[in-house]
CSV table of C-alpha atoms in Angstrom, one decimal:
chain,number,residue,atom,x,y,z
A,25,UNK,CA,0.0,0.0,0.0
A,26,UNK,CA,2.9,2.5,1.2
A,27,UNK,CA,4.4,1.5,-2.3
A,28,UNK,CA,1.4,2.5,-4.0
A,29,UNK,CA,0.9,5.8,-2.4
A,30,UNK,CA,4.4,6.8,-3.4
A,31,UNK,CA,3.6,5.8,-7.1
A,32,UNK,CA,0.5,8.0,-7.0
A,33,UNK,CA,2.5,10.7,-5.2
A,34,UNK,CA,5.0,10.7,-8.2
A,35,UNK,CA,2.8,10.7,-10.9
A,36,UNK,CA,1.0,13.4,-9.5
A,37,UNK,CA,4.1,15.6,-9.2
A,38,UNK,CA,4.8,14.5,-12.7
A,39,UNK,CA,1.3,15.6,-14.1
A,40,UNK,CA,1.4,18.8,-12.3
A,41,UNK,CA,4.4,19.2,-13.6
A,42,UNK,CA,3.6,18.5,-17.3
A,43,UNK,CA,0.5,20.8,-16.4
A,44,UNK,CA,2.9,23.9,-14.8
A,45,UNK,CA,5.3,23.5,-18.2
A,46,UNK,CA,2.3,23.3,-20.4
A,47,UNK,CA,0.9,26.6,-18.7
A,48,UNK,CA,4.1,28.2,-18.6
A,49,UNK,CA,4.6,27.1,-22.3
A,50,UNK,CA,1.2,29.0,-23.2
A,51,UNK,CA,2.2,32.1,-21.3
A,52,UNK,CA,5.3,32.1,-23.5
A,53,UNK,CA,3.6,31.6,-26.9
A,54,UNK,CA,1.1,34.3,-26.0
A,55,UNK,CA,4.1,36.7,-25.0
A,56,UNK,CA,5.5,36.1,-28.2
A,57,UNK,CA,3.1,36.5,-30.6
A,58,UNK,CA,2.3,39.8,-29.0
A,59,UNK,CA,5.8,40.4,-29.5
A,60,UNK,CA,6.3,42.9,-32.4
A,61,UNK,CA,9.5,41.5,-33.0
A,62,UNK,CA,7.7,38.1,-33.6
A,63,UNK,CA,4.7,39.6,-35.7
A,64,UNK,CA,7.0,41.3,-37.6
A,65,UNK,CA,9.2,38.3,-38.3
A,66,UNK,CA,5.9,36.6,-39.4
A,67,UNK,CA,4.9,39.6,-41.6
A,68,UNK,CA,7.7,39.8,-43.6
A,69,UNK,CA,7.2,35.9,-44.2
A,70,UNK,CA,3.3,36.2,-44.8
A,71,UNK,CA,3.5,39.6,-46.7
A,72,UNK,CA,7.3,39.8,-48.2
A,73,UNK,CA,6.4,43.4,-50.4
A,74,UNK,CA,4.5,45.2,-47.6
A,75,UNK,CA,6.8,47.3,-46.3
A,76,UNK,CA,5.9,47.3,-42.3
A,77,UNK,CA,6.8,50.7,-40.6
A,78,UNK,CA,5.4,50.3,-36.9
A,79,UNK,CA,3.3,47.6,-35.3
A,80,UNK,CA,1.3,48.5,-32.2
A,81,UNK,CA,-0.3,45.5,-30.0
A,82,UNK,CA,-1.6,47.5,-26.9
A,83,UNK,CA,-3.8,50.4,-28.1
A,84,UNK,CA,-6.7,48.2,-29.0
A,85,UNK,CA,-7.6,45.2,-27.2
A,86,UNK,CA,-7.3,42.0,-28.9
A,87,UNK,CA,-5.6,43.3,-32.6
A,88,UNK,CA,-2.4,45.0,-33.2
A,89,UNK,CA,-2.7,47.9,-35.6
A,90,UNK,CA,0.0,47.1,-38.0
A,91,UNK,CA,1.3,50.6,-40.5
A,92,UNK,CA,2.5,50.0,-44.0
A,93,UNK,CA,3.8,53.3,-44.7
A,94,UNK,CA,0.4,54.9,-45.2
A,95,UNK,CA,-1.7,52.4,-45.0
A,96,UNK,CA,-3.5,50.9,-41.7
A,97,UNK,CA,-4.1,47.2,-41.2
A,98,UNK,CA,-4.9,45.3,-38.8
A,99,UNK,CA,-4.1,41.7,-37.5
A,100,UNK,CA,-4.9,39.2,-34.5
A,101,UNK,CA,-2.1,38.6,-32.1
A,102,UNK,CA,-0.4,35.4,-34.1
A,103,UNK,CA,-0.1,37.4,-37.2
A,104,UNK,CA,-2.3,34.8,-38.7
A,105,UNK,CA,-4.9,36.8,-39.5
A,106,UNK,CA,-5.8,39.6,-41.3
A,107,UNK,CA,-8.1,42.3,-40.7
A,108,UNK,CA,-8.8,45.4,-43.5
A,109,UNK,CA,-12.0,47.6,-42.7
A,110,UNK,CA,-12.2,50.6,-39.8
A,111,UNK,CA,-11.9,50.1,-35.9
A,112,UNK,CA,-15.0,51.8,-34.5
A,113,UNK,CA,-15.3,52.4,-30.5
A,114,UNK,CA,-18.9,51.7,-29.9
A,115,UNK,CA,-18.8,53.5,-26.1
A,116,UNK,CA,-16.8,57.0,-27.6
A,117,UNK,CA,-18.4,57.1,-30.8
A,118,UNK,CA,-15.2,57.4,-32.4
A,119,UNK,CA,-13.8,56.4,-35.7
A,120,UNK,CA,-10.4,54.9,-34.4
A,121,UNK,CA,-8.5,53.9,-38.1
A,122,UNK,CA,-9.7,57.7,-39.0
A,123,UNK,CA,-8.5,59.2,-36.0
A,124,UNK,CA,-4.9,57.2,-36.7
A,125,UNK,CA,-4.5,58.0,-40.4
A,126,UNK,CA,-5.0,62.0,-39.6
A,127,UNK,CA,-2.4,61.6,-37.1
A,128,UNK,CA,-0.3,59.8,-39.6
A,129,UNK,CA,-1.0,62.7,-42.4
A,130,UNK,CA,-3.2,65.3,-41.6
A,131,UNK,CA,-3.0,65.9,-45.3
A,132,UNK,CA,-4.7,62.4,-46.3
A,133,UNK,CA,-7.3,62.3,-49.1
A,134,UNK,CA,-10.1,60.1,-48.0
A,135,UNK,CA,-9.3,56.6,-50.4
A,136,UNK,CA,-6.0,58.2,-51.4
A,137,UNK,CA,-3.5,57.1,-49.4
A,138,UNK,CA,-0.8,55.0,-50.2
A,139,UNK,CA,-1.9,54.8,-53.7
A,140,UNK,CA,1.2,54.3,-55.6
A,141,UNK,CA,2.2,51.3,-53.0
A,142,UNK,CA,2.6,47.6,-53.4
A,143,UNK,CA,1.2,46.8,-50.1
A,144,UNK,CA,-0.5,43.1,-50.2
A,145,UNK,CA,-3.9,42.8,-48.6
A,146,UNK,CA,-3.5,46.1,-47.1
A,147,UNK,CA,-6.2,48.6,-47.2
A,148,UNK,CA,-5.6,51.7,-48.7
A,149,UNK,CA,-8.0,53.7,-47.4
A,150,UNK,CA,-7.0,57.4,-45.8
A,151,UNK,CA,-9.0,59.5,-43.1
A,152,UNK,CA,-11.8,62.1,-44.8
A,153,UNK,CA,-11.2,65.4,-45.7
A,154,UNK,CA,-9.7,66.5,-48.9
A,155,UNK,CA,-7.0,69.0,-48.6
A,156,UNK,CA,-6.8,72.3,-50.9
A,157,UNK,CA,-4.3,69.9,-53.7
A,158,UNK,CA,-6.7,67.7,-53.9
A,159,UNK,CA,-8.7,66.9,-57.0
A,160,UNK,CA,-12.9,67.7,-56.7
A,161,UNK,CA,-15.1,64.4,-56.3
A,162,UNK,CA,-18.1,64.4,-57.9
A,163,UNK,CA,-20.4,67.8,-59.2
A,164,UNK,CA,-19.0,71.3,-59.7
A,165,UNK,CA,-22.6,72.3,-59.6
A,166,UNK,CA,-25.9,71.4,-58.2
A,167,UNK,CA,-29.0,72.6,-58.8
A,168,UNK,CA,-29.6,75.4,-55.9
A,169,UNK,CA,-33.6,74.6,-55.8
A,170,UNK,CA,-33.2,70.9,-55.1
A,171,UNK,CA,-30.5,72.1,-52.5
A,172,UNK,CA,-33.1,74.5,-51.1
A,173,UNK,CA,-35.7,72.0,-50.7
A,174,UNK,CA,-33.5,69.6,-48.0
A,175,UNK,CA,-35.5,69.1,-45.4
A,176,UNK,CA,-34.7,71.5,-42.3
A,177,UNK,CA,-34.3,68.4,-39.6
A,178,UNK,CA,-31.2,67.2,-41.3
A,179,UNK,CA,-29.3,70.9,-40.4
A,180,UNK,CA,-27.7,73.0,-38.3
A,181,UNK,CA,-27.5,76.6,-38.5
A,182,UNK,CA,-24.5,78.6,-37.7
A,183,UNK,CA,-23.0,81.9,-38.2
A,184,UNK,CA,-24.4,85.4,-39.9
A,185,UNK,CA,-24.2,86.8,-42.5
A,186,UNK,CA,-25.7,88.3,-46.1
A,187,UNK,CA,-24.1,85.1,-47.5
A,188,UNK,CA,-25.1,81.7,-47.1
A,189,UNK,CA,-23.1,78.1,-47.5
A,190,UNK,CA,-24.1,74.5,-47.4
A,191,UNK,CA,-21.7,72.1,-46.1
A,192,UNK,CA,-21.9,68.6,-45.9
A,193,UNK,CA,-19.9,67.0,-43.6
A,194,UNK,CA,-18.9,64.1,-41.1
A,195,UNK,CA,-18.3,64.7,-37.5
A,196,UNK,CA,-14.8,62.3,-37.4
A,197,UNK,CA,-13.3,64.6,-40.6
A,198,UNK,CA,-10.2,66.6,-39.7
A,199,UNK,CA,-10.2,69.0,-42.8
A,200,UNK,CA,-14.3,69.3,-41.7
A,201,UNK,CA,-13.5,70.2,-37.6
A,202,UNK,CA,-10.7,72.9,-39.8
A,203,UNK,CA,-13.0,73.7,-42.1
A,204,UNK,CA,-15.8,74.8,-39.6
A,205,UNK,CA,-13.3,76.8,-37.2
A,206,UNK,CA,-12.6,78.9,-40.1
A,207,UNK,CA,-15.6,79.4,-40.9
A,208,UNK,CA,-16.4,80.9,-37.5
A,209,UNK,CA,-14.3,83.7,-38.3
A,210,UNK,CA,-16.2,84.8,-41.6
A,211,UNK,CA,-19.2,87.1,-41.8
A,212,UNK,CA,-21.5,84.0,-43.7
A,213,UNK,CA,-24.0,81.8,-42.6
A,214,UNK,CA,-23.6,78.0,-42.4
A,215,UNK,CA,-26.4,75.4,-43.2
A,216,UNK,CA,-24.1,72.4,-42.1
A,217,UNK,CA,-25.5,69.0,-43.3
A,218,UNK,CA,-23.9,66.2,-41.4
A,219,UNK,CA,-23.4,62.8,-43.8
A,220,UNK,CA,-21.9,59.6,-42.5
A,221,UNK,CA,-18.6,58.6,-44.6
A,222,UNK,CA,-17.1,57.4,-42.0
A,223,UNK,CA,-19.8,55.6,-40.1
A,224,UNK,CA,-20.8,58.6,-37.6
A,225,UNK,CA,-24.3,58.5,-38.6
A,226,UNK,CA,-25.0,58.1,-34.6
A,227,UNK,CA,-23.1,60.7,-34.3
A,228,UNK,CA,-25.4,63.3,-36.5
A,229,UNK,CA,-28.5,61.5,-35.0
A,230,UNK,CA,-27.4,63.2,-31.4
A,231,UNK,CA,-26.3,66.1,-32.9
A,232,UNK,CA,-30.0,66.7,-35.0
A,233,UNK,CA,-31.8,65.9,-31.7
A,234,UNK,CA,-30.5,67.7,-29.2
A,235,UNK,CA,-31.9,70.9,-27.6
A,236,UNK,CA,-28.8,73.0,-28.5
A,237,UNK,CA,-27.9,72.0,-32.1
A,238,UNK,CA,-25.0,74.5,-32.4
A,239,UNK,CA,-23.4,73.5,-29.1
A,240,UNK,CA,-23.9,70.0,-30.0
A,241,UNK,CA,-22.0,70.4,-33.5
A,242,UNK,CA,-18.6,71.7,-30.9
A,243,UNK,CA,-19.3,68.9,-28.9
A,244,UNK,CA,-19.3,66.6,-32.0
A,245,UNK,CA,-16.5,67.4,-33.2
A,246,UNK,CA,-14.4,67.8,-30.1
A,247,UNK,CA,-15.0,64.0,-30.2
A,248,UNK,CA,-16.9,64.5,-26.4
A,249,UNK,CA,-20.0,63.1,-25.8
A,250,UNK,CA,-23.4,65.4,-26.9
A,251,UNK,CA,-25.5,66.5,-25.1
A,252,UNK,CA,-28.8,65.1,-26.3
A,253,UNK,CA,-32.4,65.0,-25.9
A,254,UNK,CA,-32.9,61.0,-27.1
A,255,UNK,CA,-34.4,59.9,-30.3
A,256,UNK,CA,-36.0,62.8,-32.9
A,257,UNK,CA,-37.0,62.8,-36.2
A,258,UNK,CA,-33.8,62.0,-38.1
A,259,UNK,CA,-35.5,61.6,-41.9
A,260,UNK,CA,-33.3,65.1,-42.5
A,261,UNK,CA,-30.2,63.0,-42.8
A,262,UNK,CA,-31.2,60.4,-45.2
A,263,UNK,CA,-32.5,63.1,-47.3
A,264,UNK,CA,-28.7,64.8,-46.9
A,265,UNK,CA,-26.5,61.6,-47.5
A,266,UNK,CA,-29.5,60.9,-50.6
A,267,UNK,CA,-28.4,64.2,-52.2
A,268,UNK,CA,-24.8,63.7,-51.7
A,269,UNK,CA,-24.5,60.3,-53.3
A,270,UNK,CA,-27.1,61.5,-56.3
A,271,UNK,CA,-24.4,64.3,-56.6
A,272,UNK,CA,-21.1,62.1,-56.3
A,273,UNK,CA,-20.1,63.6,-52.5
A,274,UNK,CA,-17.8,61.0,-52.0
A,275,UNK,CA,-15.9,62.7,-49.6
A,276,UNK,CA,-15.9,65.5,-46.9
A,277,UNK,CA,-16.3,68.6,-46.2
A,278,UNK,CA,-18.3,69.7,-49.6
A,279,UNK,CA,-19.4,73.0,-49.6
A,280,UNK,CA,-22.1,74.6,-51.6
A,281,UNK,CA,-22.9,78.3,-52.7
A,282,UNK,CA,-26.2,79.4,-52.5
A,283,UNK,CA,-25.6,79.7,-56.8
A,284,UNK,CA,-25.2,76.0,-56.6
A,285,UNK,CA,-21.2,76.2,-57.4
A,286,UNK,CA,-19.4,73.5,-55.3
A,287,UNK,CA,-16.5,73.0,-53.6
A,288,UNK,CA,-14.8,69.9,-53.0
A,289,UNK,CA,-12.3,70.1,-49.3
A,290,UNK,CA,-10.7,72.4,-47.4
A,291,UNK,CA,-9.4,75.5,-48.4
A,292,UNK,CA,-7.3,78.1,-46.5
A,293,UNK,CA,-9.3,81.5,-44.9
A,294,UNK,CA,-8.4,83.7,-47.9
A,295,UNK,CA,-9.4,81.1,-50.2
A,296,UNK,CA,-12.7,80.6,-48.6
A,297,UNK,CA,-13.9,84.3,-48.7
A,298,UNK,CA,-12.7,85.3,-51.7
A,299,UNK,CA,-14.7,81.8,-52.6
A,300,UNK,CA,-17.9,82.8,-51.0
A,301,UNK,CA,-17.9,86.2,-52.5
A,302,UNK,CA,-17.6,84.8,-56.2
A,303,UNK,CA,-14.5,86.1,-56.7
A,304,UNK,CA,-12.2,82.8,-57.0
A,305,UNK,CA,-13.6,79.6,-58.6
């Protein structure tokens, strides 16, 4: 019997041994594939012409945001898998990849980034806003009465002035948050027309609805949280993002004379006035 028990004894030491290596092996192979020395060893295997320029494993739980040059990709934590599309933070109401690629370049066209690479697999997409170089997207002119006749739920109106400007834009857009602190400084009144490129359209919703549209817009685009009164009558902007596919609004901030002329991104101050006025085209 006392031969027996001893037998038992080791065999359980050995299993919890095998168990303790096994567990500590585990710990290891996690530790290294979040390694970015490891994923990058794995990259270059996987993805030989991408050419990887940082590789971050701790911003966002569960992927590591992998940077090829311009272009934002993500992966899971063996390198084995590949993710292309947008990180969106359901709680902040923020457009993470956007928020990344304007940090990358602030001067990013939306889709334009990275265009002339050979990345594999990796999406080339760019954070909205189309800077003054850019080329238009879409119309040079729409017709003023079927701008007129937007419904007045899907705005917010800003500013005074004998002047008046449409813009359509998206909440998450750098060039649009630039675009509408200029505008603050101009004697012209802004009919701002929120559409969702970037998958804000929760975003506008709060805006449209609460009791203090125009300090709900600052809010908006300070990326806080907005102050609003619940659920409204939103119909406004389907009726804005209708009008800006129709008129090939692919990206933001558009802006619109009251002549129906049509401006595709942001433009400096000068620019802008002189713009308004008719005087540049």
């Amino acid at each position: 019997m006392e031969r027996k028990w001893k037998n038992w004894q080791i065999a359980s030491a050995a299993g919890l041994a095998a168990s303790g290596l096994a567990a500590i092996a585990a710990v290891a192979h996690a530790s290294a594939a979040s390694d970015p020395a490891s994923i990058q060893a794995a990259l270059t295997k996987r993805l030989p012409k991408t050419e990887i320029t940082s590789i971050d494993c701790k911003s966002i739980d569960g992927v590591c945001e992998v940077q090829a040059r311009q272009n934002l990709f993500y992966i899971d934590h063996s390198a084995r898998y590949l993710i292309i599309g947008r990180v969106y933070d359901m709680e902040t109401k923020q457009d993470l990849t956007a928020a990344r690629l304007l940090e990358m370049n602030p001067d990013m066209l939306v889709g334009g980034a990275g265009a002339g690479d050979e990345t594999e697999a990796a999406p080339k997409a760019g954070a909205s806003g189309s800077p003054s170089a850019a080329p238009a997207q879409g119309d040079s002119r729409v017709d003023p009465a079927a701008l007129a006749s937007l419904p007045k739920n899907g705005s917010i109106a800003m500013g005074r002035g004998t002047r008046t400007i449409t813009v359509f834009s998206d909440f998450r857009c750098g060039y649009c948050k630039r675009l509408h602190e200029t505008l603050g400084t101009l004697n012209v009144k802004v009919i701002e027309r929120p559409i969702s490129v970037l998958g804000t359209r929760p975003i506008s919703e709060a805006v449209i609805c609460a009791p203090d549209r125009r300090r709900a817009v600052t809010q908006a685009y300070e990326g806080g949280a907005v102050t609003s009164a619940g659920s409204c009558d939103t119909s406004g902007l389907d009726a804005n993002e209708a009008f800006a596919r129709q008129h090939g609004f692919s990206g933001t901030p558009v802006i619109v004379r009251e002549d129906g002329a049509v401006l595709h991104g942001y433009r400096p101050r000068d620019f802008l006035l002189s713009w308004i006025e008719g005087k540049a085209s």
